[in-house]
mmCIF file of C-alpha atoms in Angstrom:
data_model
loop_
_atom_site.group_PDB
_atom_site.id
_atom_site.type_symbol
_atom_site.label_atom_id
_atom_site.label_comp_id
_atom_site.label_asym_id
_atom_site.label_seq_id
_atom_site.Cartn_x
_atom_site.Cartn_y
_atom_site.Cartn_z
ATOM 1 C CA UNK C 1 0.444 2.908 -1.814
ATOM 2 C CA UNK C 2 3.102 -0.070 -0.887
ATOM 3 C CA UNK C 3 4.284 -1.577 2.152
ATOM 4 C CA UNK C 4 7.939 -1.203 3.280
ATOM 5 C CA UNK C 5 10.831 -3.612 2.723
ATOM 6 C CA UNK C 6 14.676 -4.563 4.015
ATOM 7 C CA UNK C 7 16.883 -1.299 4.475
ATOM 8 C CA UNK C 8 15.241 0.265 1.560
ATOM 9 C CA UNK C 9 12.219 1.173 -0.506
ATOM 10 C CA UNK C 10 10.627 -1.418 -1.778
ATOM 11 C CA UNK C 11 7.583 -3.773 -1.610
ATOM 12 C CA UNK C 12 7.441 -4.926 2.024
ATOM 13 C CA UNK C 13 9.717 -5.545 5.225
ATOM 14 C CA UNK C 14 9.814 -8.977 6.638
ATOM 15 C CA UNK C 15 9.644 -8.400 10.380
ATOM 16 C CA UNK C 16 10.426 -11.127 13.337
ATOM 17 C CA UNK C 17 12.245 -11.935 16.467
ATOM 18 C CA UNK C 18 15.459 -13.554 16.162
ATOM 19 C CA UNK C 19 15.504 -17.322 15.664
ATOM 20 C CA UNK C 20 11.647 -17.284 14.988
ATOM 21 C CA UNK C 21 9.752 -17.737 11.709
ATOM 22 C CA UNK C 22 6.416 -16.162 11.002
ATOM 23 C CA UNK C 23 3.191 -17.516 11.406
ATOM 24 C CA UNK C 24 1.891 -19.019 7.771
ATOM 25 C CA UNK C 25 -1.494 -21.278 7.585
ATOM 26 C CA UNK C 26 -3.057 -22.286 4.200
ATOM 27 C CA UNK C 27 -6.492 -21.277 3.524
ATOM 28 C CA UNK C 28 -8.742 -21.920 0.353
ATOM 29 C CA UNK C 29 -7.182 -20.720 -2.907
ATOM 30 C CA UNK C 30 -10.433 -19.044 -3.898
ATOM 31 C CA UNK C 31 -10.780 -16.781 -0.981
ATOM 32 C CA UNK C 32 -11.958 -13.047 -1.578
ATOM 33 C CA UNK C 33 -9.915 -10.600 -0.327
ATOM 34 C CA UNK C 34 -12.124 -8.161 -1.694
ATOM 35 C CA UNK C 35 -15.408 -9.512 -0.091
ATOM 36 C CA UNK C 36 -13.186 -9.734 3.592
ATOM 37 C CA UNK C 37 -12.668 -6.197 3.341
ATOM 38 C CA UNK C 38 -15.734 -5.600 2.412
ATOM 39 C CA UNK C 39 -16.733 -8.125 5.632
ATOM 40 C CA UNK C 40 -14.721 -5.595 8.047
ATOM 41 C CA UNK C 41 -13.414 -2.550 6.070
ATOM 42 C CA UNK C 42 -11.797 -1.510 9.728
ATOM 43 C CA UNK C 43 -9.912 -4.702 10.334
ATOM 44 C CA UNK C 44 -8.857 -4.957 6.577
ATOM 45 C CA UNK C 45 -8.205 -1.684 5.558
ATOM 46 C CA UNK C 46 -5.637 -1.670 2.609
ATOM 47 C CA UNK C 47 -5.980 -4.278 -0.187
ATOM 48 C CA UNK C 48 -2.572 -4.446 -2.836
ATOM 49 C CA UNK C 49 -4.303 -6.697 -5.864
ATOM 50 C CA UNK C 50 -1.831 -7.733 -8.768
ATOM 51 C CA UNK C 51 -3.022 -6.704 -12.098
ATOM 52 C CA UNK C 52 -2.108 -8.031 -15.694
ATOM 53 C CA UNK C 53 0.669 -10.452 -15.572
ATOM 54 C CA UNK C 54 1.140 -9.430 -11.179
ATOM 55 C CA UNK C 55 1.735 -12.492 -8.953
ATOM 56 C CA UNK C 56 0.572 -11.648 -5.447
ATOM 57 C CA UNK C 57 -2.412 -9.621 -3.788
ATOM 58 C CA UNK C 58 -1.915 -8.832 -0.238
ATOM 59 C CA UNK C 59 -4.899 -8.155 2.077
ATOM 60 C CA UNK C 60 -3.822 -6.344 5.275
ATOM 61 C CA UNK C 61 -5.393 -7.296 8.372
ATOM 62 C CA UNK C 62 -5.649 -5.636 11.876
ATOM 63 C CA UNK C 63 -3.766 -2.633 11.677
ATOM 64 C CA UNK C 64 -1.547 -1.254 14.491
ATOM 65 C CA UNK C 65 -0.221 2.267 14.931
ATOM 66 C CA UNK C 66 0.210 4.685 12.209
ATOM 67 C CA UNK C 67 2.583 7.097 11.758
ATOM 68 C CA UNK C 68 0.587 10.196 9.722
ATOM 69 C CA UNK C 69 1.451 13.155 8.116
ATOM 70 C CA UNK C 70 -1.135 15.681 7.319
ATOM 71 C CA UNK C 71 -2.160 18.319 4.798
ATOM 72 C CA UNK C 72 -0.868 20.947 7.374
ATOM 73 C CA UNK C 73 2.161 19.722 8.198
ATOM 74 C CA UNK C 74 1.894 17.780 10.930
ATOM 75 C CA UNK C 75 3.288 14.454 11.972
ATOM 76 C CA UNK C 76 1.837 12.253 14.553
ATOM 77 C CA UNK C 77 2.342 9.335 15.595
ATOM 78 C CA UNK C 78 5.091 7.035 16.773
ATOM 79 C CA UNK C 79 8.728 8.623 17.401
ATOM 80 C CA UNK C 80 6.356 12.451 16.733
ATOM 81 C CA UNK C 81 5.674 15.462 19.224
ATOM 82 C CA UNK C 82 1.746 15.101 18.487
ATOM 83 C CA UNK C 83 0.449 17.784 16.149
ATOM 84 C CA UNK C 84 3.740 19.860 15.794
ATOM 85 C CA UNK C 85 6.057 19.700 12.393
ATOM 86 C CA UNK C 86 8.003 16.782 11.813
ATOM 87 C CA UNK C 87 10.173 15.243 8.869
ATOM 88 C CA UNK C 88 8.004 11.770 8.304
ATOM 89 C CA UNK C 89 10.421 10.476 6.340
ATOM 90 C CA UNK C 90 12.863 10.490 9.536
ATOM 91 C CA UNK C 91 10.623 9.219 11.866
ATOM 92 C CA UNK C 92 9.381 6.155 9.773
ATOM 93 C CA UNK C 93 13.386 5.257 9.714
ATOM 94 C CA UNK C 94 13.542 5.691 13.439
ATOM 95 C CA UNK C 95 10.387 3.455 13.913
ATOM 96 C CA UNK C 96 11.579 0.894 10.871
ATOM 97 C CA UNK C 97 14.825 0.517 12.746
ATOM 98 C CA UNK C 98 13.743 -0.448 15.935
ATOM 99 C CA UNK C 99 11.321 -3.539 14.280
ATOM 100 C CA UNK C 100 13.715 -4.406 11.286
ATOM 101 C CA UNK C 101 13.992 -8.241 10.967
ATOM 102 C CA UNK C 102 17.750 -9.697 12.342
ATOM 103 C CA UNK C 103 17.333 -11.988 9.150
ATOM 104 C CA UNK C 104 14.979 -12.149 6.055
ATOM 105 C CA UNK C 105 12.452 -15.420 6.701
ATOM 106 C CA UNK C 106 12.766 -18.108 4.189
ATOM 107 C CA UNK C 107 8.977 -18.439 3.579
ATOM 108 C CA UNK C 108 9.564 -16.913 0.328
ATOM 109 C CA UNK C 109 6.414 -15.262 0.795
ATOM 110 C CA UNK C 110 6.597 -11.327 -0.324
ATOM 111 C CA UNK C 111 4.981 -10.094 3.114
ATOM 112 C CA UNK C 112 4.940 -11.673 6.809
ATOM 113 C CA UNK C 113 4.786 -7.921 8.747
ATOM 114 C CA UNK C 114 5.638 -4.488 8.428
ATOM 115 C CA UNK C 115 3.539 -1.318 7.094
ATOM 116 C CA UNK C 116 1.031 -0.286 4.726
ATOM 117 C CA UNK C 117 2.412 3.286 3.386
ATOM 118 C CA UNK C 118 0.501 5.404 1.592
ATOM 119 C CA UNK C 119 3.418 8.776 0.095
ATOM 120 C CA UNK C 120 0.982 11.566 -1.463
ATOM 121 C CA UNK C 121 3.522 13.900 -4.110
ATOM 122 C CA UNK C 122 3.558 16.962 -1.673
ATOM 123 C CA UNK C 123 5.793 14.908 0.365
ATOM 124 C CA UNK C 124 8.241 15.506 -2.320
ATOM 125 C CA UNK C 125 8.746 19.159 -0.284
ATOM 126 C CA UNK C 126 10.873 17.503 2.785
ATOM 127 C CA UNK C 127 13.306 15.697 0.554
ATOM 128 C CA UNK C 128 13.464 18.790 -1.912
ATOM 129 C CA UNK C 129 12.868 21.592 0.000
ATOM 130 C CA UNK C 130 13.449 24.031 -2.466
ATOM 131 C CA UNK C 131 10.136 23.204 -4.767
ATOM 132 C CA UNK C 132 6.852 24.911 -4.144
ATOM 133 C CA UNK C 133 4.476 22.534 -4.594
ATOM 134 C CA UNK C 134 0.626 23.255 -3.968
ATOM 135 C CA UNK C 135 -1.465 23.035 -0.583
ATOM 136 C CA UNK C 136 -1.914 19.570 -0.189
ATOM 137 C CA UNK C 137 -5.971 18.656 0.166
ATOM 138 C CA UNK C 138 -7.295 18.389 3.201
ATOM 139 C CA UNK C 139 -9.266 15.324 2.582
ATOM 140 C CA UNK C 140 -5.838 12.775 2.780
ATOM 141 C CA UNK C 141 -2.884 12.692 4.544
ATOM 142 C CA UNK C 142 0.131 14.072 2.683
ATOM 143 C CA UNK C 143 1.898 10.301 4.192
ATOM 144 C CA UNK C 144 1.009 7.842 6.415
ATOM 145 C CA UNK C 145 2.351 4.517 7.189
ATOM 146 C CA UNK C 146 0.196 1.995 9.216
ATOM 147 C CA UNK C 147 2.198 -0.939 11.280
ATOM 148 C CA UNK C 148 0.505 -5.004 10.124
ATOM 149 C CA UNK C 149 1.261 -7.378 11.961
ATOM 150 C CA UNK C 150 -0.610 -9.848 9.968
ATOM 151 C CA UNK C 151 -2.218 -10.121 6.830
ATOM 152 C CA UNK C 152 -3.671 -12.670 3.844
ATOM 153 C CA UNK C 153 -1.275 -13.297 0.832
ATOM 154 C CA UNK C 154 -2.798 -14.808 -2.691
ATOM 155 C CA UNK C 155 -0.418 -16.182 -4.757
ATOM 156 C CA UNK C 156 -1.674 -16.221 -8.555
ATOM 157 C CA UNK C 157 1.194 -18.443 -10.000
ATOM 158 C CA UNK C 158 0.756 -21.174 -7.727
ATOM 159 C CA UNK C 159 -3.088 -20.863 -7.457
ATOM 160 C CA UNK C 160 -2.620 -20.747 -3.678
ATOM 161 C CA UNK C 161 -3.424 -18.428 -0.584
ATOM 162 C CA UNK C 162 -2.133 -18.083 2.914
ATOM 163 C CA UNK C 163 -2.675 -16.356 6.205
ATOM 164 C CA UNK C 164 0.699 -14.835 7.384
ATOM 165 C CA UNK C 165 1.543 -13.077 10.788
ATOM 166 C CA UNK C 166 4.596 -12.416 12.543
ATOM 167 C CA UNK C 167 6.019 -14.794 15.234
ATOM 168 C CA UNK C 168 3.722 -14.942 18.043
ATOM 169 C CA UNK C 169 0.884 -13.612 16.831
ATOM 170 C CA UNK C 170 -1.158 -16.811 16.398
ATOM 171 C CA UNK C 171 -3.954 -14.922 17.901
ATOM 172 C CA UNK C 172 -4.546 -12.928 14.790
ATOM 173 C CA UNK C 173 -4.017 -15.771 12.384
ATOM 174 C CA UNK C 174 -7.233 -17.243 14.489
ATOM 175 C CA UNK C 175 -9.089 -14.224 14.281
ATOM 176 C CA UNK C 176 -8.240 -14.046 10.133
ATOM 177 C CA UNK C 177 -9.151 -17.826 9.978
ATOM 178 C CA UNK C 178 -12.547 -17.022 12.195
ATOM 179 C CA UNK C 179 -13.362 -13.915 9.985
ATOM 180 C CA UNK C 180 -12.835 -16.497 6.378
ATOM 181 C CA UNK C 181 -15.150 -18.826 8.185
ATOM 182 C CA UNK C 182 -18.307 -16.209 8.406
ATOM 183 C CA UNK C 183 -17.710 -15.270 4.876
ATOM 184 C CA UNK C 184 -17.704 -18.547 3.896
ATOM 185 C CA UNK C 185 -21.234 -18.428 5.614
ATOM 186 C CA UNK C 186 -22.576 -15.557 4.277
ATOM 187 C CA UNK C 187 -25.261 -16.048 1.377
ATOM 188 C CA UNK C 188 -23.442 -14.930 -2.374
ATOM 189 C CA UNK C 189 -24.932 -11.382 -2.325
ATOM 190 C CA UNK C 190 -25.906 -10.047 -6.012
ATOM 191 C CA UNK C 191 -23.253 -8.679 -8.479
ATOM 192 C CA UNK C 192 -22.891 -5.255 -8.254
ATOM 193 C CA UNK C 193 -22.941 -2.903 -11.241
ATOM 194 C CA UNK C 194 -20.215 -0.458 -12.551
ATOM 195 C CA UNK C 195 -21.691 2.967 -12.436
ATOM 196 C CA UNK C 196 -22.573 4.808 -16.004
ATOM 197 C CA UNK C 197 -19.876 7.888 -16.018
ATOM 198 C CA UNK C 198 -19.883 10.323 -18.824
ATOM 199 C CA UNK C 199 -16.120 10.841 -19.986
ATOM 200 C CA UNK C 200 -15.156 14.142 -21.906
ATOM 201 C CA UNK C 201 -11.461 15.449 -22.882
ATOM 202 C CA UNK C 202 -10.051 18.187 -24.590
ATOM 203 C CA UNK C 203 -9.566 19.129 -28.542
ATOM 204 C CA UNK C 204 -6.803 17.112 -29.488
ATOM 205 C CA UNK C 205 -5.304 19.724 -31.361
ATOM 206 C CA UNK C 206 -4.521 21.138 -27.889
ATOM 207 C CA UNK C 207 -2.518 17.620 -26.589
ATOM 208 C CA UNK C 208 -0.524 17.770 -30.352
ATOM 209 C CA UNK C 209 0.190 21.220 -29.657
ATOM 210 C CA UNK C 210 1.518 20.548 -26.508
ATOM 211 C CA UNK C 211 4.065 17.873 -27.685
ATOM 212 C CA UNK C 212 5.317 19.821 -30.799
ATOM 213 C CA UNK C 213 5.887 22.328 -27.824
ATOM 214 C CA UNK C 214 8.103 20.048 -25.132
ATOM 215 C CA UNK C 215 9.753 18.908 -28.765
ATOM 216 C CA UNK C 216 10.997 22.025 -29.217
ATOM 217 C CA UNK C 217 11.846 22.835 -25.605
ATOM 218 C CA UNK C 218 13.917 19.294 -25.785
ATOM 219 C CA UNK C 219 15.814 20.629 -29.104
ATOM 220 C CA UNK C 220 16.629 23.785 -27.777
ATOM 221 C CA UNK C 221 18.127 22.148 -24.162
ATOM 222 C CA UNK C 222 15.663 23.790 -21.965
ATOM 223 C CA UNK C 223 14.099 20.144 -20.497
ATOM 224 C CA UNK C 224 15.086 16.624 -21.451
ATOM 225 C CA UNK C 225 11.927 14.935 -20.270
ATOM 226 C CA UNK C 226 8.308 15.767 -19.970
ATOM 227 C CA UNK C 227 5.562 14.110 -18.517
ATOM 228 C CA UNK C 228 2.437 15.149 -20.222
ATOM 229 C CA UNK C 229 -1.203 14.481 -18.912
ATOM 230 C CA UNK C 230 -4.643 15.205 -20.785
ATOM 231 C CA UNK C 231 -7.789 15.565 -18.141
ATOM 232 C CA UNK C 232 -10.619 12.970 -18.751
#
């Protein structure tokens, strides 16, 4: 999952009206994005969290339309015939071009509006029509790409954190602000546990079989890169 950005793909787009700057109000450094989602999963649906040596974790708030692809092949959504076949890829450009910013802000901030996009591989099939791929699951779209107007940025380097929205949309930086306020509230629940899994894999003669295998499909010109997985 990632949100969209400038002309390409990337991290996010900056979106706002021309001549306007986005909406930005500080809020305490410490705030949990995870505990706000976990506040109002439906207002705060997708969470990007920085692992490691990452800077930024964006919580997404209040999402708009979405533009959705699903397991049988159908788009819907803006810029879509509802429920027939469509080519998502096409229609999020159509829809990205009519919002796209006239000029990047200079908040410096990596996120101030644009969508949460979620590409499943099957969607490889519309930009390489030739593969057969399998049947996508039912259970998730093959891509979707939800519209944010506003959302909460945590920046790790400078120990700081920030409500963001695009111009005009103070409204939603008073319902984020309102919706930190009850957490703040809220009793500190208890910690909760990781669950006990049981984790099994295969022989490893089979995985060093397998790579003496692609090394000799490399020597003899038949590939020149493998990806090779084990199941846990």
């Amino acid at each position: 999952m990632q949100a969209l950005r400038g002309s390409g793909a990337g991290t996010s787009i900056r979106l706002q009206s021309r001549n306007m700057n986005p909406v930005i109000q500080p809020v305490r450094r410490d705030c949990d994005l995870v505990e706000l989602h976990r506040l109002d999963p439906v207002s705060y649906p997708g969470l990007l969290q920085s692992t490691a040596h990452g800077r930024y974790d964006i919580l997404f708030a209040y999402p708009g339309d979405s533009l959705v692809l699903d397991a049988r092949g159908r788009l819907q959504g803006p810029g879509s015939a509802p429920g027939t076949p469509g080519d998502f890829l096409a229609a999020l450009d159509r829809w990205w071009s009519g919002n796209q910013a006239a000029e990047p802000d200079s908040s410096g901030l990596p996120f101030t509006g644009g969508w949460f996009i979620y590409l499943g591989y099957e969607l490889a099939g519309q930009v390489e029509p030739c593969l057969r791929l399998p049947a996508a699951a039912p259970e998730l779209p093959v891509a979707m790409a939800t519209r944010f107007r506003s959302a909460v940025i945590r920046d790790r380097h400078r120990d700081a954190s920030w409500i963001v929205a695009e111009p005009g949309q103070q409204e939603l930086v008073r319902r984020i602000a309102a919706d930190l306020a009850r957490l703040e509230r809220q009793p500190a629940g208890p910690a909760s546990e990781n669950p006990m899994i049981a984790v099994s894999e295969a022989e490893p003669s089979l995985y060093t079989g397998a790579v003496a295998r692609i090394l000799d499909y490399i020597r003899e010109g038949d590939v020149f890169q493998v990806n090779l997985s084990r199941q846990w």
